[in-house]
Amino acid sequence: MELQGKVVTFIPTASTPESYKEYVKLGQESLEELGLKVTPLDVATASSEEIRSTLSEGDLIYISGGNTFYLLQELKRKGADKLIQAEIEGGKPCIGESAGAVIFAPSIEYIRLMDEPHKAPELASFAALGLIEKYPLPHYRCFPFVEMAETVLATYGGRLSLVPITNHQAIIVRGRELTIVTKE
């Protein structure tokens, strides 16, 4: 896909309850450097119509990292989870960074050992988008998440199909096939 001039719907919602947010700015700048036009969309504050139209009008979707539980809570609260699922199932490319990748799994319960569920007091279920059958484990072997990621792997590795990735890797999903790529 040629990226120059394409519109990316940039969802920074997961960063809202976090104190450190520099990665959001860096992510947005990286997309702009690729020639993409970035349209920010905070699903927590946008109207349902704004969410629907912005997702529909963009050429691709980028879901930034932060608190996975807060992100899922807000996506579900606004119905954006279903809209994003429909856009992806309709062929729209979607990039999930950290928490933004974890929500593609069937459930986010496993990531509670790395994240803070209490920041999403209205989240009634850990059921996520379920767009992939596996469970991304971001920040594997990367400071400051080394011990937490190892704990997730030790706790859930025998029960779930975890896919550990470092901060220099990405999971490419095409249909039901997953490929891990590494930045040189």
PDB file of C-alpha atoms in Angstrom:
ATOM      1  CA  MET A   1       0.000   0.000   0.000  1.00  0.00           C
ATOM      2  CA  GLU A   2       1.362   3.401  -0.986  1.00  0.00           C
ATOM      3  CA  LEU A   3       1.228   5.529   2.170  1.00  0.00           C
ATOM      4  CA  GLN A   4       1.983   8.995   0.795  1.00  0.00           C
ATOM      5  CA  GLY A   5      -1.081  11.209   1.292  1.00  0.00           C
ATOM      6  CA  LYS A   6      -3.205   8.494   2.906  1.00  0.00           C
ATOM      7  CA  VAL A   7      -5.284   9.415   5.959  1.00  0.00           C
ATOM      8  CA  VAL A   8      -4.654   7.497   9.174  1.00  0.00           C
ATOM      9  CA  THR A   9      -7.158   7.626  12.013  1.00  0.00           C
ATOM     10  CA  PHE A  10      -4.879   7.910  15.058  1.00  0.00           C
ATOM     11  CA  ILE A  11      -6.444   6.685  18.319  1.00  0.00           C
ATOM     12  CA  PRO A  12      -4.415   7.835  21.387  1.00  0.00           C
ATOM     13  CA  THR A  13      -7.146   6.928  23.910  1.00  0.00           C
ATOM     14  CA  ALA A  14      -5.103   4.319  25.816  1.00  0.00           C
ATOM     15  CA  SER A  15      -2.638   7.018  26.891  1.00  0.00           C
ATOM     16  CA  THR A  16      -5.240   9.090  28.759  1.00  0.00           C
ATOM     17  CA  PRO A  17      -4.704   7.571  32.239  1.00  0.00           C
ATOM     18  CA  GLU A  18      -0.925   7.324  31.819  1.00  0.00           C
ATOM     19  CA  SER A  19       1.574   9.842  33.215  1.00  0.00           C
ATOM     20  CA  TYR A  20       4.174   9.194  30.477  1.00  0.00           C
ATOM     21  CA  LYS A  21       2.805   9.978  27.006  1.00  0.00           C
ATOM     22  CA  GLU A  22       5.850  10.842  24.884  1.00  0.00           C
ATOM     23  CA  TYR A  23       5.385   7.659  22.810  1.00  0.00           C
ATOM     24  CA  VAL A  24       2.074   9.023  21.488  1.00  0.00           C
ATOM     25  CA  LYS A  25       3.771  12.089  20.003  1.00  0.00           C
ATOM     26  CA  LEU A  26       6.594   9.930  18.608  1.00  0.00           C
ATOM     27  CA  GLY A  27       4.102   7.531  17.027  1.00  0.00           C
ATOM     28  CA  GLN A  28       2.189  10.355  15.394  1.00  0.00           C
ATOM     29  CA  GLU A  29       5.390  11.987  14.134  1.00  0.00           C
ATOM     30  CA  SER A  30       6.590   8.668  12.681  1.00  0.00           C
ATOM     31  CA  LEU A  31       3.369   8.342  10.698  1.00  0.00           C
ATOM     32  CA  GLU A  32       3.701  11.906   9.414  1.00  0.00           C
ATOM     33  CA  GLU A  33       7.306  11.209   8.362  1.00  0.00           C
ATOM     34  CA  LEU A  34       5.943   8.351   6.221  1.00  0.00           C
ATOM     35  CA  GLY A  35       3.794  10.888   4.390  1.00  0.00           C
ATOM     36  CA  LEU A  36       0.522  10.030   6.125  1.00  0.00           C
ATOM     37  CA  LYS A  37      -2.052  12.626   7.095  1.00  0.00           C
ATOM     38  CA  VAL A  38      -2.896  12.007  10.756  1.00  0.00           C
ATOM     39  CA  THR A  39      -6.436  12.517  12.034  1.00  0.00           C
ATOM     40  CA  PRO A  40      -6.497  12.142  15.842  1.00  0.00           C
ATOM     41  CA  LEU A  41      -9.565  10.468  17.348  1.00  0.00           C
ATOM     42  CA  ASP A  42      -9.934  10.122  21.115  1.00  0.00           C
ATOM     43  CA  VAL A  43     -12.861   7.734  21.417  1.00  0.00           C
ATOM     44  CA  ALA A  44     -13.343   8.697  25.083  1.00  0.00           C
ATOM     45  CA  THR A  45     -14.322  12.262  24.174  1.00  0.00           C
ATOM     46  CA  ALA A  46     -15.631  11.983  20.601  1.00  0.00           C
ATOM     47  CA  SER A  47     -19.313  11.601  19.781  1.00  0.00           C
ATOM     48  CA  SER A  48     -20.555   8.321  18.332  1.00  0.00           C
ATOM     49  CA  GLU A  49     -21.122  10.015  14.964  1.00  0.00           C
ATOM     50  CA  GLU A  50     -17.632  11.531  14.975  1.00  0.00           C
ATOM     51  CA  ILE A  51     -16.145   8.104  15.726  1.00  0.00           C
ATOM     52  CA  ARG A  52     -18.133   6.433  12.949  1.00  0.00           C
ATOM     53  CA  SER A  53     -17.345   9.052  10.309  1.00  0.00           C
ATOM     54  CA  THR A  54     -13.655   9.424  11.213  1.00  0.00           C
ATOM     55  CA  LEU A  55     -13.071   5.662  11.136  1.00  0.00           C
ATOM     56  CA  SER A  56     -14.977   5.365   7.876  1.00  0.00           C
ATOM     57  CA  GLU A  57     -13.193   8.248   6.133  1.00  0.00           C
ATOM     58  CA  GLY A  58      -9.645   7.193   7.042  1.00  0.00           C
ATOM     59  CA  ASP A  59      -7.560   4.903   4.845  1.00  0.00           C
ATOM     60  CA  LEU A  60      -6.092   3.063   7.829  1.00  0.00           C
ATOM     61  CA  ILE A  61      -6.351   2.954  11.623  1.00  0.00           C
ATOM     62  CA  TYR A  62      -3.570   3.320  14.203  1.00  0.00           C
ATOM     63  CA  ILE A  63      -4.339   2.455  17.837  1.00  0.00           C
ATOM     64  CA  SER A  64      -1.647   3.776  20.160  1.00  0.00           C
ATOM     65  CA  GLY A  65      -0.459   2.229  23.398  1.00  0.00           C
ATOM     66  CA  GLY A  66      -1.145   2.989  27.030  1.00  0.00           C
ATOM     67  CA  ASN A  67      -3.554   1.324  29.416  1.00  0.00           C
ATOM     68  CA  THR A  68      -5.147  -1.692  27.717  1.00  0.00           C
ATOM     69  CA  PHE A  69      -8.070  -1.853  30.125  1.00  0.00           C
ATOM     70  CA  TYR A  70      -8.965   1.822  29.785  1.00  0.00           C
ATOM     71  CA  LEU A  71      -8.696   1.556  26.003  1.00  0.00           C
ATOM     72  CA  LEU A  72     -11.047  -1.424  25.827  1.00  0.00           C
ATOM     73  CA  GLN A  73     -13.459   0.196  28.299  1.00  0.00           C
ATOM     74  CA  GLU A  74     -13.743   3.320  26.141  1.00  0.00           C
ATOM     75  CA  LEU A  75     -13.963   1.422  22.843  1.00  0.00           C
ATOM     76  CA  LYS A  76     -16.840  -0.660  24.218  1.00  0.00           C
ATOM     77  CA  ARG A  77     -18.554   2.303  25.906  1.00  0.00           C
ATOM     78  CA  LYS A  78     -18.738   4.189  22.613  1.00  0.00           C
ATOM     79  CA  GLY A  79     -19.316   1.167  20.359  1.00  0.00           C
ATOM     80  CA  ALA A  80     -16.011   1.875  18.631  1.00  0.00           C
ATOM     81  CA  ASP A  81     -14.906  -1.731  19.168  1.00  0.00           C
ATOM     82  CA  LYS A  82     -17.600  -2.947  16.756  1.00  0.00           C
ATOM     83  CA  LEU A  83     -16.890  -0.149  14.277  1.00  0.00           C
ATOM     84  CA  ILE A  84     -13.165  -0.948  14.242  1.00  0.00           C
ATOM     85  CA  GLN A  85     -13.905  -4.664  13.828  1.00  0.00           C
ATOM     86  CA  ALA A  86     -16.166  -3.894  10.864  1.00  0.00           C
ATOM     87  CA  GLU A  87     -13.558  -1.633   9.233  1.00  0.00           C
ATOM     88  CA  ILE A  88     -10.830  -4.278   9.607  1.00  0.00           C
ATOM     89  CA  GLU A  89     -13.093  -7.085   8.406  1.00  0.00           C
ATOM     90  CA  GLY A  90     -13.916  -4.854   5.425  1.00  0.00           C
ATOM     91  CA  GLY A  91     -10.221  -4.769   4.515  1.00  0.00           C
ATOM     92  CA  LYS A  92      -9.009  -1.572   6.164  1.00  0.00           C
ATOM     93  CA  PRO A  93      -5.431  -1.904   7.472  1.00  0.00           C
ATOM     94  CA  CYS A  94      -5.031  -1.380  11.215  1.00  0.00           C
ATOM     95  CA  ILE A  95      -1.915  -0.953  13.319  1.00  0.00           C
ATOM     96  CA  GLY A  96      -1.988  -1.642  17.038  1.00  0.00           C
ATOM     97  CA  GLU A  97       0.884  -0.463  19.216  1.00  0.00           C
ATOM     98  CA  SER A  98       1.284  -2.176  22.598  1.00  0.00           C
ATOM     99  CA  ALA A  99      -2.185  -1.911  24.214  1.00  0.00           C
ATOM    100  CA  GLY A 100      -3.500  -1.242  20.715  1.00  0.00           C
ATOM    101  CA  ALA A 101      -2.253  -4.689  19.653  1.00  0.00           C
ATOM    102  CA  VAL A 102      -3.353  -6.522  22.795  1.00  0.00           C
ATOM    103  CA  ILE A 103      -7.020  -5.635  22.157  1.00  0.00           C
ATOM    104  CA  PHE A 104      -6.953  -7.716  18.945  1.00  0.00           C
ATOM    105  CA  ALA A 105      -6.770 -10.885  21.095  1.00  0.00           C
ATOM    106  CA  PRO A 106      -9.881 -12.746  22.289  1.00  0.00           C
ATOM    107  CA  SER A 107      -9.343 -11.425  25.842  1.00  0.00           C
ATOM    108  CA  ILE A 108      -7.077  -8.952  27.620  1.00  0.00           C
ATOM    109  CA  GLU A 109      -7.178 -10.645  31.026  1.00  0.00           C
ATOM    110  CA  TYR A 110      -3.628 -12.011  30.618  1.00  0.00           C
ATOM    111  CA  ILE A 111      -2.126  -8.527  30.348  1.00  0.00           C
ATOM    112  CA  ARG A 112      -3.328  -7.563  33.855  1.00  0.00           C
ATOM    113  CA  LEU A 113       0.065  -8.691  35.128  1.00  0.00           C
ATOM    114  CA  MET A 114       1.690  -5.887  33.081  1.00  0.00           C
ATOM    115  CA  ASP A 115      -1.035  -3.258  33.179  1.00  0.00           C
ATOM    116  CA  GLU A 116      -3.487  -1.668  35.610  1.00  0.00           C
ATOM    117  CA  PRO A 117      -7.095  -2.902  35.345  1.00  0.00           C
ATOM    118  CA  HIS A 118      -8.233  -0.509  38.100  1.00  0.00           C
ATOM    119  CA  LYS A 119      -7.865   2.388  35.640  1.00  0.00           C
ATOM    120  CA  ALA A 120     -10.970   1.049  33.864  1.00  0.00           C
ATOM    121  CA  PRO A 121     -13.590   0.785  36.621  1.00  0.00           C
ATOM    122  CA  GLU A 122     -16.473   0.525  34.134  1.00  0.00           C
ATOM    123  CA  LEU A 123     -15.005  -2.389  32.159  1.00  0.00           C
ATOM    124  CA  ALA A 124     -17.369  -5.293  32.812  1.00  0.00           C
ATOM    125  CA  SER A 125     -15.606  -7.934  30.702  1.00  0.00           C
ATOM    126  CA  PHE A 126     -12.080  -8.673  29.532  1.00  0.00           C
ATOM    127  CA  ALA A 127     -13.455  -9.975  26.199  1.00  0.00           C
ATOM    128  CA  ALA A 128     -11.625  -8.035  23.488  1.00  0.00           C
ATOM    129  CA  LEU A 129     -11.998  -7.637  19.715  1.00  0.00           C
ATOM    130  CA  GLY A 130     -11.056 -11.249  18.985  1.00  0.00           C
ATOM    131  CA  LEU A 131      -9.667 -10.402  15.559  1.00  0.00           C
ATOM    132  CA  ILE A 132      -6.815 -12.864  16.045  1.00  0.00           C
ATOM    133  CA  GLU A 133      -6.726 -16.155  17.923  1.00  0.00           C
ATOM    134  CA  LYS A 134      -3.364 -15.438  19.531  1.00  0.00           C
ATOM    135  CA  TYR A 135      -2.360 -13.129  22.368  1.00  0.00           C
ATOM    136  CA  PRO A 136       0.259 -10.430  21.670  1.00  0.00           C
ATOM    137  CA  LEU A 137       2.758  -9.904  24.487  1.00  0.00           C
ATOM    138  CA  PRO A 138       4.399  -6.523  23.784  1.00  0.00           C
ATOM    139  CA  HIS A 139       7.629  -5.165  25.281  1.00  0.00           C
ATOM    140  CA  TYR A 140       9.091  -8.653  25.737  1.00  0.00           C
ATOM    141  CA  ARG A 141      12.630  -8.387  27.141  1.00  0.00           C
ATOM    142  CA  CYS A 142      12.392  -4.579  27.035  1.00  0.00           C
ATOM    143  CA  PHE A 143      12.943  -2.224  29.963  1.00  0.00           C
ATOM    144  CA  PRO A 144      10.959  -1.515  32.127  1.00  0.00           C
ATOM    145  CA  PHE A 145       8.700  -4.485  31.320  1.00  0.00           C
ATOM    146  CA  VAL A 146      11.226  -7.356  31.475  1.00  0.00           C
ATOM    147  CA  GLU A 147      10.039  -8.995  34.701  1.00  0.00           C
ATOM    148  CA  MET A 148       6.338  -8.334  34.079  1.00  0.00           C
ATOM    149  CA  ALA A 149       6.461  -9.854  30.589  1.00  0.00           C
ATOM    150  CA  GLU A 150       8.298 -12.912  31.934  1.00  0.00           C
ATOM    151  CA  THR A 151       5.601 -13.285  34.609  1.00  0.00           C
ATOM    152  CA  VAL A 152       2.865 -13.163  31.950  1.00  0.00           C
ATOM    153  CA  LEU A 153       4.729 -15.769  29.908  1.00  0.00           C
ATOM    154  CA  ALA A 154       5.258 -18.042  32.924  1.00  0.00           C
ATOM    155  CA  THR A 155       1.644 -17.677  34.082  1.00  0.00           C
ATOM    156  CA  TYR A 156      -0.188 -17.944  30.768  1.00  0.00           C
ATOM    157  CA  GLY A 157       2.316 -19.525  28.359  1.00  0.00           C
ATOM    158  CA  GLY A 158       0.941 -23.029  28.886  1.00  0.00           C
ATOM    159  CA  ARG A 159      -2.698 -21.965  28.503  1.00  0.00           C
ATOM    160  CA  LEU A 160      -2.714 -19.264  25.837  1.00  0.00           C
ATOM    161  CA  SER A 161      -1.026 -18.890  22.453  1.00  0.00           C
ATOM    162  CA  LEU A 162       1.114 -15.945  23.501  1.00  0.00           C
ATOM    163  CA  VAL A 163       3.148 -14.093  20.874  1.00  0.00           C
ATOM    164  CA  PRO A 164       5.985 -12.275  22.676  1.00  0.00           C
ATOM    165  CA  ILE A 165       7.481  -9.375  20.714  1.00  0.00           C
ATOM    166  CA  THR A 166      10.151  -6.820  21.573  1.00  0.00           C
ATOM    167  CA  ASN A 167       9.888  -3.092  20.922  1.00  0.00           C
ATOM    168  CA  HIS A 168      11.728  -3.724  17.644  1.00  0.00           C
ATOM    169  CA  GLN A 169       9.261  -6.288  16.331  1.00  0.00           C
ATOM    170  CA  ALA A 170       5.776  -6.293  14.886  1.00  0.00           C
ATOM    171  CA  ILE A 171       3.162  -8.913  14.186  1.00  0.00           C
ATOM    172  CA  ILE A 172       1.817  -8.803  10.644  1.00  0.00           C
ATOM    173  CA  VAL A 173      -1.617 -10.387  10.296  1.00  0.00           C
ATOM    174  CA  ARG A 174      -2.940 -11.504   6.908  1.00  0.00           C
ATOM    175  CA  GLY A 175      -6.103 -13.521   7.255  1.00  0.00           C
ATOM    176  CA  ARG A 176      -5.338 -16.184   9.846  1.00  0.00           C
ATOM    177  CA  GLU A 177      -1.577 -16.080   9.254  1.00  0.00           C
ATOM    178  CA  LEU A 178       0.693 -14.210  11.678  1.00  0.00           C
ATOM    179  CA  THR A 179       4.279 -13.261  10.856  1.00  0.00           C
ATOM    180  CA  ILE A 180       6.749 -11.579  13.186  1.00  0.00           C
ATOM    181  CA  VAL A 181       9.043  -9.019  11.568  1.00  0.00           C
ATOM    182  CA  THR A 182      12.067  -7.428  13.223  1.00  0.00           C
ATOM    183  CA  LYS A 183      13.467  -3.941  12.605  1.00  0.00           C
ATOM    184  CA  GLU A 184      17.137  -4.236  11.691  1.00  0.00           C
TER     185      GLU A 184
END
